[in-house]
GROMACS .gro file of N, CA and C in nm:
model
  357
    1UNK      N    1   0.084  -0.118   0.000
    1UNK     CA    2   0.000   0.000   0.000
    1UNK      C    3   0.087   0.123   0.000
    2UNK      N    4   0.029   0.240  -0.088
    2UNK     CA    5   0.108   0.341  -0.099
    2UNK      C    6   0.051   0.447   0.001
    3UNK      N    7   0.053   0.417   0.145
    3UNK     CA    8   0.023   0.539   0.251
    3UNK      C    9  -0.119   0.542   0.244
    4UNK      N   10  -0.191   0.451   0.182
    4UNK     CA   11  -0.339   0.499   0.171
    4UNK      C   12  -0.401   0.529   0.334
    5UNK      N   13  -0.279   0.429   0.429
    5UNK     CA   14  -0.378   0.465   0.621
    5UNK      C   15  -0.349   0.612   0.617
    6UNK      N   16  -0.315   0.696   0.544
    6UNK     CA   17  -0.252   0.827   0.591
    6UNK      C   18  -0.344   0.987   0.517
    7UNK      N   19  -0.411   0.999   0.654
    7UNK     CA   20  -0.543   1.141   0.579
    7UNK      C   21  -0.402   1.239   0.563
    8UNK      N   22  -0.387   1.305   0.416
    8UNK     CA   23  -0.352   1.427   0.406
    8UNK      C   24  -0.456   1.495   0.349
    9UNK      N   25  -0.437   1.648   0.333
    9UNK     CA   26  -0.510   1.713   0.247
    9UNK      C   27  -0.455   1.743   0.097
   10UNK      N   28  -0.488   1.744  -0.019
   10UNK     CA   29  -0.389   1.744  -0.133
   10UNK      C   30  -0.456   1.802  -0.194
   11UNK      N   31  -0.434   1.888  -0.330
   11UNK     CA   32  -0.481   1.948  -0.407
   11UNK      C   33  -0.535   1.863  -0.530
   12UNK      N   34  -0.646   1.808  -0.551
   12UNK     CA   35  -0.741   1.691  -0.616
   12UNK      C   36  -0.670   1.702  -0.773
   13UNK      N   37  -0.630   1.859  -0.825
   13UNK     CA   38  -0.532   1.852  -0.939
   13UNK      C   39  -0.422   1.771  -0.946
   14UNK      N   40  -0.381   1.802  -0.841
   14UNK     CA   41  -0.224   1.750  -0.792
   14UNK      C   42  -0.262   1.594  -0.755
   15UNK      N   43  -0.366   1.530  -0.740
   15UNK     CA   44  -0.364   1.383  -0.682
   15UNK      C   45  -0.408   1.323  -0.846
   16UNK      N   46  -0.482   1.426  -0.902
   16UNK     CA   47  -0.510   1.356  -1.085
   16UNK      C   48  -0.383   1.374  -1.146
   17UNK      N   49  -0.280   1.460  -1.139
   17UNK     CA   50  -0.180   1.427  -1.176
   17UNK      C   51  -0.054   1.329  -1.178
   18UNK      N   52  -0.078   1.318  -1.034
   18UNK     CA   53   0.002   1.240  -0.972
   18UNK      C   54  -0.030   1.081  -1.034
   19UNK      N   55  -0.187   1.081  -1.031
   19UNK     CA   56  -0.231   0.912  -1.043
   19UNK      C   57  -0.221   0.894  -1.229
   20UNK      N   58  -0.198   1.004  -1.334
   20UNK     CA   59  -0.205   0.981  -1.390
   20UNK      C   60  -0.021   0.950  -1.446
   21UNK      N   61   0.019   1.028  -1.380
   21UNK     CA   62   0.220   0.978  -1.396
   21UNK      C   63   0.254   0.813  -1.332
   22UNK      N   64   0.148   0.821  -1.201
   22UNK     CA   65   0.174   0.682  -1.138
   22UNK      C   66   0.137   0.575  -1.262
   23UNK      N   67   0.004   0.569  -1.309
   23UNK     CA   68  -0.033   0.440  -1.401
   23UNK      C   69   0.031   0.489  -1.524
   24UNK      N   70   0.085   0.554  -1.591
   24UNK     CA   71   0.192   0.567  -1.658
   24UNK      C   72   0.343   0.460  -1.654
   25UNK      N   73   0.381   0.510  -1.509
   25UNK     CA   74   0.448   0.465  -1.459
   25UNK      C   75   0.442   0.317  -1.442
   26UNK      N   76   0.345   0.300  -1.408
   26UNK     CA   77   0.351   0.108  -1.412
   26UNK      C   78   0.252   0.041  -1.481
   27UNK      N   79   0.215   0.121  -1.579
   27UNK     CA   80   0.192   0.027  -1.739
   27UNK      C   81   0.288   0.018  -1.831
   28UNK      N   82   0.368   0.130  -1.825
   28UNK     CA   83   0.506   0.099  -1.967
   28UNK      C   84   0.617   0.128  -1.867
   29UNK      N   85   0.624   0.111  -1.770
   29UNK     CA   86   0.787   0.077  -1.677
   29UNK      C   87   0.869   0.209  -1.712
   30UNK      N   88   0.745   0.328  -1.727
   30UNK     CA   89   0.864   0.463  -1.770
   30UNK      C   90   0.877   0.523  -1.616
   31UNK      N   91   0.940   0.648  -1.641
   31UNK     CA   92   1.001   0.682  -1.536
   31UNK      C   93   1.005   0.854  -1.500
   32UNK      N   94   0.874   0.887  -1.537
   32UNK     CA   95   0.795   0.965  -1.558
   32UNK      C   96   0.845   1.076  -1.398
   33UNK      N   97   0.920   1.200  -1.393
   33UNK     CA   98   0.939   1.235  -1.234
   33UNK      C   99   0.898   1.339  -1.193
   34UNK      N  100   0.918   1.372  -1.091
   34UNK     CA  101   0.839   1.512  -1.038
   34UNK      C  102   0.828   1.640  -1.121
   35UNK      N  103   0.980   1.645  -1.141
   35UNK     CA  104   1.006   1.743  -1.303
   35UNK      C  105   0.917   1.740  -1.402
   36UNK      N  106   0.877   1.608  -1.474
   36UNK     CA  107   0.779   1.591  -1.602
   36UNK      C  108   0.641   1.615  -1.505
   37UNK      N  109   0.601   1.581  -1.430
   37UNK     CA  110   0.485   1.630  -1.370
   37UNK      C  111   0.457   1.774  -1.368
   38UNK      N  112   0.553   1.866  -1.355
   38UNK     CA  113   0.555   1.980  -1.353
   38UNK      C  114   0.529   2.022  -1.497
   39UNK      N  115   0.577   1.991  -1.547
   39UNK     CA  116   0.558   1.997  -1.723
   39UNK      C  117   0.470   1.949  -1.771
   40UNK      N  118   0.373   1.827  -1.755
   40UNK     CA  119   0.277   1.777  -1.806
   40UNK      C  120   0.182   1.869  -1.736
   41UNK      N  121   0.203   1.903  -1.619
   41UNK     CA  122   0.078   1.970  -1.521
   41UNK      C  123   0.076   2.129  -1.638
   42UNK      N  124   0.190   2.186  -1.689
   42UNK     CA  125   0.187   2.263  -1.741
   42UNK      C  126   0.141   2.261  -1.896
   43UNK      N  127   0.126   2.175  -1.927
   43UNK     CA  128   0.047   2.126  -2.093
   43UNK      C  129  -0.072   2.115  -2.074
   44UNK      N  130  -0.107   2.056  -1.929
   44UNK     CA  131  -0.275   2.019  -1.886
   44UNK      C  132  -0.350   2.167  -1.859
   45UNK      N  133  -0.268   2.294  -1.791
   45UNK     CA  134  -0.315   2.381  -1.819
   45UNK      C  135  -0.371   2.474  -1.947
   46UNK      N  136  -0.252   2.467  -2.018
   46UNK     CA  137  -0.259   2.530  -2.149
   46UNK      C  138  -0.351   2.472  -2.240
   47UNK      N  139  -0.434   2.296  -2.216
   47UNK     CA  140  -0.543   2.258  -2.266
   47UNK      C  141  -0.635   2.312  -2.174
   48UNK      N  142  -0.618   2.356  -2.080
   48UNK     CA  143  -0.785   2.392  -1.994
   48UNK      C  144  -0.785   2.549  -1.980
   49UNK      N  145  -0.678   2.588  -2.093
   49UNK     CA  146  -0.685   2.761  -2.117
   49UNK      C  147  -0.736   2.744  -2.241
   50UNK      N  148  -0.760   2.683  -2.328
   50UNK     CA  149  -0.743   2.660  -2.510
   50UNK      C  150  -0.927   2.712  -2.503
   51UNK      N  151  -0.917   2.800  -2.557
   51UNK     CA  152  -1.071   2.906  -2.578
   51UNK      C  153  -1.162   2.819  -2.735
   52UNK      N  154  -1.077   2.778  -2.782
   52UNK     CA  155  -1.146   2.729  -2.922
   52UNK      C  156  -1.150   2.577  -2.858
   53UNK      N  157  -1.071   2.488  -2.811
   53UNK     CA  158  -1.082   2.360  -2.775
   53UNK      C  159  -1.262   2.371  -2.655
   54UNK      N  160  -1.285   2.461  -2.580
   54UNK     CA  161  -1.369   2.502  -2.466
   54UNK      C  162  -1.485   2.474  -2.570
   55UNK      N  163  -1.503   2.543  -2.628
   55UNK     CA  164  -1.638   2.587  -2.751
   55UNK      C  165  -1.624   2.486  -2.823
   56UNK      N  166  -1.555   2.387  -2.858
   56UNK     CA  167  -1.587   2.233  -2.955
   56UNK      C  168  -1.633   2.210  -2.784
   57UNK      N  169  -1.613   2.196  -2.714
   57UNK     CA  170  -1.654   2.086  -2.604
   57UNK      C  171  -1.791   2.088  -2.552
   58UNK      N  172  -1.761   2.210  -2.606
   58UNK     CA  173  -1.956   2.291  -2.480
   58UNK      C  174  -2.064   2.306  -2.613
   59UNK      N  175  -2.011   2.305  -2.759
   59UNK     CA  176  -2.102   2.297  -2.852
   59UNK      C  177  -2.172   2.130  -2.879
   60UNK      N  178  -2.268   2.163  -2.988
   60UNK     CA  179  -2.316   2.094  -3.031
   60UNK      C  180  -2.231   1.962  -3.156
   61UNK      N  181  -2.128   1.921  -3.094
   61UNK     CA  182  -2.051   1.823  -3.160
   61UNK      C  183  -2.064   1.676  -3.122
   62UNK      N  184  -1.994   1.575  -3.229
   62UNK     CA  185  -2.020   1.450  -3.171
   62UNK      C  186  -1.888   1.454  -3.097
   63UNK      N  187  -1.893   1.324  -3.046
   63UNK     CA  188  -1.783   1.300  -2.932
   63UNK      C  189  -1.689   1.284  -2.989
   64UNK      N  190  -1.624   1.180  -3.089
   64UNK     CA  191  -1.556   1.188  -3.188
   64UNK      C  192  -1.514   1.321  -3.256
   65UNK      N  193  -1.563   1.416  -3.273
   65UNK     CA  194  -1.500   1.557  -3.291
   65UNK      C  195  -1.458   1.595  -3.194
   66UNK      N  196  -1.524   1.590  -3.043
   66UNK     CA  197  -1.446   1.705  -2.920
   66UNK      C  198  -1.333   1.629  -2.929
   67UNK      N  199  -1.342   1.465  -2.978
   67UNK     CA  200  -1.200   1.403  -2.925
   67UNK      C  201  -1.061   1.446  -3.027
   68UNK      N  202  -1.149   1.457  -3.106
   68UNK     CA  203  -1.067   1.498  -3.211
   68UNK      C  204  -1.005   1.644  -3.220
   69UNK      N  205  -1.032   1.728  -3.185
   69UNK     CA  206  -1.027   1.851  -3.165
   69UNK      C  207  -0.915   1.871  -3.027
   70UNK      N  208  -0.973   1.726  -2.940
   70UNK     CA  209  -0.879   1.759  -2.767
   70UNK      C  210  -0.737   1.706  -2.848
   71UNK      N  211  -0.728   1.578  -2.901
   71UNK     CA  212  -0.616   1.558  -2.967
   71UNK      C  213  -0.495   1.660  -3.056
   72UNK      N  214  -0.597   1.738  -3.128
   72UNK     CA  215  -0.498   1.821  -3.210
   72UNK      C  216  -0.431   1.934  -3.126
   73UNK      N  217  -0.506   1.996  -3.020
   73UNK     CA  218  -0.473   2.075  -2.887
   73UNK      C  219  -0.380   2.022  -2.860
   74UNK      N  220  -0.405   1.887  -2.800
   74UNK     CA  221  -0.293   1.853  -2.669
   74UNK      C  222  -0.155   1.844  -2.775
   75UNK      N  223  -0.172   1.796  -2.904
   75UNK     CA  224  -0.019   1.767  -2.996
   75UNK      C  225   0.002   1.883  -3.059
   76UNK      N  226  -0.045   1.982  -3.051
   76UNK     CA  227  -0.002   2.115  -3.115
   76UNK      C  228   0.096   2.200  -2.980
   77UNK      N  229   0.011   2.153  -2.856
   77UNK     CA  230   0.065   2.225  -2.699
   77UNK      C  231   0.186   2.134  -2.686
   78UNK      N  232   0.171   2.002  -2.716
   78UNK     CA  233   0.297   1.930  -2.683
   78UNK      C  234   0.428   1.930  -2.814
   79UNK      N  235   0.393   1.961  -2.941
   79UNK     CA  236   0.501   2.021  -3.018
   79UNK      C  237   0.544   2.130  -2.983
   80UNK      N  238   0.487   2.239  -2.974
   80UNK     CA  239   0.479   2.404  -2.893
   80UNK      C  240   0.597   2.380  -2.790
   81UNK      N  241   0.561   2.300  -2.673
   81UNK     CA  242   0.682   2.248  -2.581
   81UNK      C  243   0.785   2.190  -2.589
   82UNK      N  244   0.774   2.130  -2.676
   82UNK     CA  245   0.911   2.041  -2.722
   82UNK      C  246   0.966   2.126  -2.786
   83UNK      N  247   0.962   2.195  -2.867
   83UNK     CA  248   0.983   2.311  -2.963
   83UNK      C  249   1.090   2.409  -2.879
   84UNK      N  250   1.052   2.445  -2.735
   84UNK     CA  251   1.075   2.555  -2.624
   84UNK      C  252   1.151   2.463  -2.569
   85UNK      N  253   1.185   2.361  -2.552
   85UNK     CA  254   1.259   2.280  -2.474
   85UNK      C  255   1.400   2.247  -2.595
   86UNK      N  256   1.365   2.263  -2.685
   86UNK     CA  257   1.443   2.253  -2.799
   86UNK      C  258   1.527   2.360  -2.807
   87UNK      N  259   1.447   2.463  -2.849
   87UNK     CA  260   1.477   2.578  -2.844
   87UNK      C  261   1.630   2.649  -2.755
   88UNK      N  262   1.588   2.617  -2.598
   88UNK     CA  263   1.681   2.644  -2.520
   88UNK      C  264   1.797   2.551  -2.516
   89UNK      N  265   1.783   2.399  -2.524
   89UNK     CA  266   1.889   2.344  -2.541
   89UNK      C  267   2.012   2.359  -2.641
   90UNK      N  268   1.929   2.345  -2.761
   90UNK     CA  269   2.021   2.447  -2.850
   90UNK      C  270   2.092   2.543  -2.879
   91UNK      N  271   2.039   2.667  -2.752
   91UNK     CA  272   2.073   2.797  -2.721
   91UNK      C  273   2.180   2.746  -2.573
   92UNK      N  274   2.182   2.632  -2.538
   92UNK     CA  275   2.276   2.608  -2.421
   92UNK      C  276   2.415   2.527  -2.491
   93UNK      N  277   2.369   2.479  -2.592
   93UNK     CA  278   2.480   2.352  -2.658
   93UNK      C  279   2.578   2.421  -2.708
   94UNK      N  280   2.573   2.564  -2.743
   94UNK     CA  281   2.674   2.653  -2.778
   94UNK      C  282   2.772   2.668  -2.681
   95UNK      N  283   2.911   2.610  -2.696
   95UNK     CA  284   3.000   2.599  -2.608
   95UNK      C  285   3.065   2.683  -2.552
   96UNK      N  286   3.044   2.860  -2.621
   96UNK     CA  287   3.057   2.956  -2.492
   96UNK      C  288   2.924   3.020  -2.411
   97UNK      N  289   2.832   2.992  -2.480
   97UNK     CA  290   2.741   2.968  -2.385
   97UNK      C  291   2.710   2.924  -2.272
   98UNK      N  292   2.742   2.778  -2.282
   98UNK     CA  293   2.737   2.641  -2.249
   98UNK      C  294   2.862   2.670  -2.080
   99UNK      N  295   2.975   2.744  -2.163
   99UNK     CA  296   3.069   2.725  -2.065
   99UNK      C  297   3.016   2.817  -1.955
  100UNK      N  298   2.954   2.983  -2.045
  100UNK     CA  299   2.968   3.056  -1.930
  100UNK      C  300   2.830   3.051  -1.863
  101UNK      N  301   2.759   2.998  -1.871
  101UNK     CA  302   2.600   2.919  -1.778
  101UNK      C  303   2.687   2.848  -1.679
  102UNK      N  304   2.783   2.795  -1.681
  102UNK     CA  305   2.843   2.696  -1.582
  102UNK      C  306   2.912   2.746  -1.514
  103UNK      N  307   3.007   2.858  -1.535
  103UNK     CA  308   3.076   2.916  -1.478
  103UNK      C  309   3.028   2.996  -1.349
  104UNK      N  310   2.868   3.070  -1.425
  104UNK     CA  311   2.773   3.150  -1.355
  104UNK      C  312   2.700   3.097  -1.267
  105UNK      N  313   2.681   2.960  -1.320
  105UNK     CA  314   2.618   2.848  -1.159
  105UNK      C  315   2.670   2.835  -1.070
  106UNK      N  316   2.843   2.807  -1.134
  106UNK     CA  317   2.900   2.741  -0.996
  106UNK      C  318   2.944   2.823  -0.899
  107UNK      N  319   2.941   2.967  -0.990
  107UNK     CA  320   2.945   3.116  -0.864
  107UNK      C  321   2.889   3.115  -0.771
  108UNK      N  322   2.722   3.100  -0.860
  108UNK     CA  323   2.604   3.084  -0.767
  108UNK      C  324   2.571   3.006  -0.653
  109UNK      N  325   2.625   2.873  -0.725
  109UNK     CA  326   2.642   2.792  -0.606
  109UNK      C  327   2.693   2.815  -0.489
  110UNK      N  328   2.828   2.854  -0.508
  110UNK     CA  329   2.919   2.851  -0.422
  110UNK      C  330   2.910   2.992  -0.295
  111UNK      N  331   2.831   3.049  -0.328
  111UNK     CA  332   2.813   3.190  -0.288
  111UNK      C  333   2.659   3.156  -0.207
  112UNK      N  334   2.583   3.095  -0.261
  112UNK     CA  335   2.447   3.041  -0.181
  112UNK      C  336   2.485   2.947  -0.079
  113UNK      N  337   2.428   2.937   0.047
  113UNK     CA  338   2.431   2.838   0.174
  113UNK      C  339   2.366   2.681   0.091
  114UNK      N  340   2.454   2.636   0.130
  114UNK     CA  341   2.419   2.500   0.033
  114UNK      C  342   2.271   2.406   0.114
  115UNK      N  343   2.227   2.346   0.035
  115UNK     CA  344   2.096   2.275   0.144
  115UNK      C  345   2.186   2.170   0.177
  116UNK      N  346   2.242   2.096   0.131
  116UNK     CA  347   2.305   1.972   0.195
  116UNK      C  348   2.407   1.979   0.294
  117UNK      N  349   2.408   2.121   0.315
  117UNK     CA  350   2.526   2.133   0.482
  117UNK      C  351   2.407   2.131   0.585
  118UNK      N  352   2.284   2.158   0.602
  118UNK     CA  353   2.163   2.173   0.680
  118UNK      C  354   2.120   2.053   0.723
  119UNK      N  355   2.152   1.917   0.654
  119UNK     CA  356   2.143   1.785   0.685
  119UNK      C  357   2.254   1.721   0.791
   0.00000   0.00000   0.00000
């Protein structure tokens, strides 16, 4: 059992997210993590902002169209992202780029109270 004896309070978004990374997770053995949750939670928004996807849903369509319509949303929002995730990597792979992002972290680092001395 995964803590089910245990009342928390949780945000019902955050527990549909969660259960939908979990059976993800142990139907195709991926490895889906808090990070991509954050990111999928952020694609799930940008479909429940989509003003034209809203109006196929609430109109007079068959189901087969809203589905069709939720489909082209969610793979237009999830190219859109990949695209931006692309985007920046590419803009990091440049090796003085690349170097001076690292240089500027490890300043950062080193200059911030580390969390792992607090343990």
């Amino acid at each position: 059992m995964k803590g089910s004896d245990v009342a928390t309070v949780r945000d019902p978004e955050q527990d549909f997210l969660s259960n939908i990374i979990n059976a993800l997770n142990d139907a195709y053995q991926t490895d889906f993590t808090v990070e991509d949750k954050v990111d999928i939670e952020n694609v799930y928004q940008k479909v429940r902002q989509h003003e034209e996807l809203r109006q196929v849903i609430a109109g007079d369509n068959t189901e087969s169209n809203k589905w069709y319509k939720f489909e082209q949303v969610v793979d237009d929002i999830l190219l859109d992202f990949v695209n931006n995730k692309l985007e920046l990597y590419k803009k990091l792979a440049k090796s003085e780029i690349n170097a001076d992002l690292k240089q500027r972290l490890y300043q950062a680092y080193l200059e911030q109270p580390s969390r792992h001395e607090a343990q």
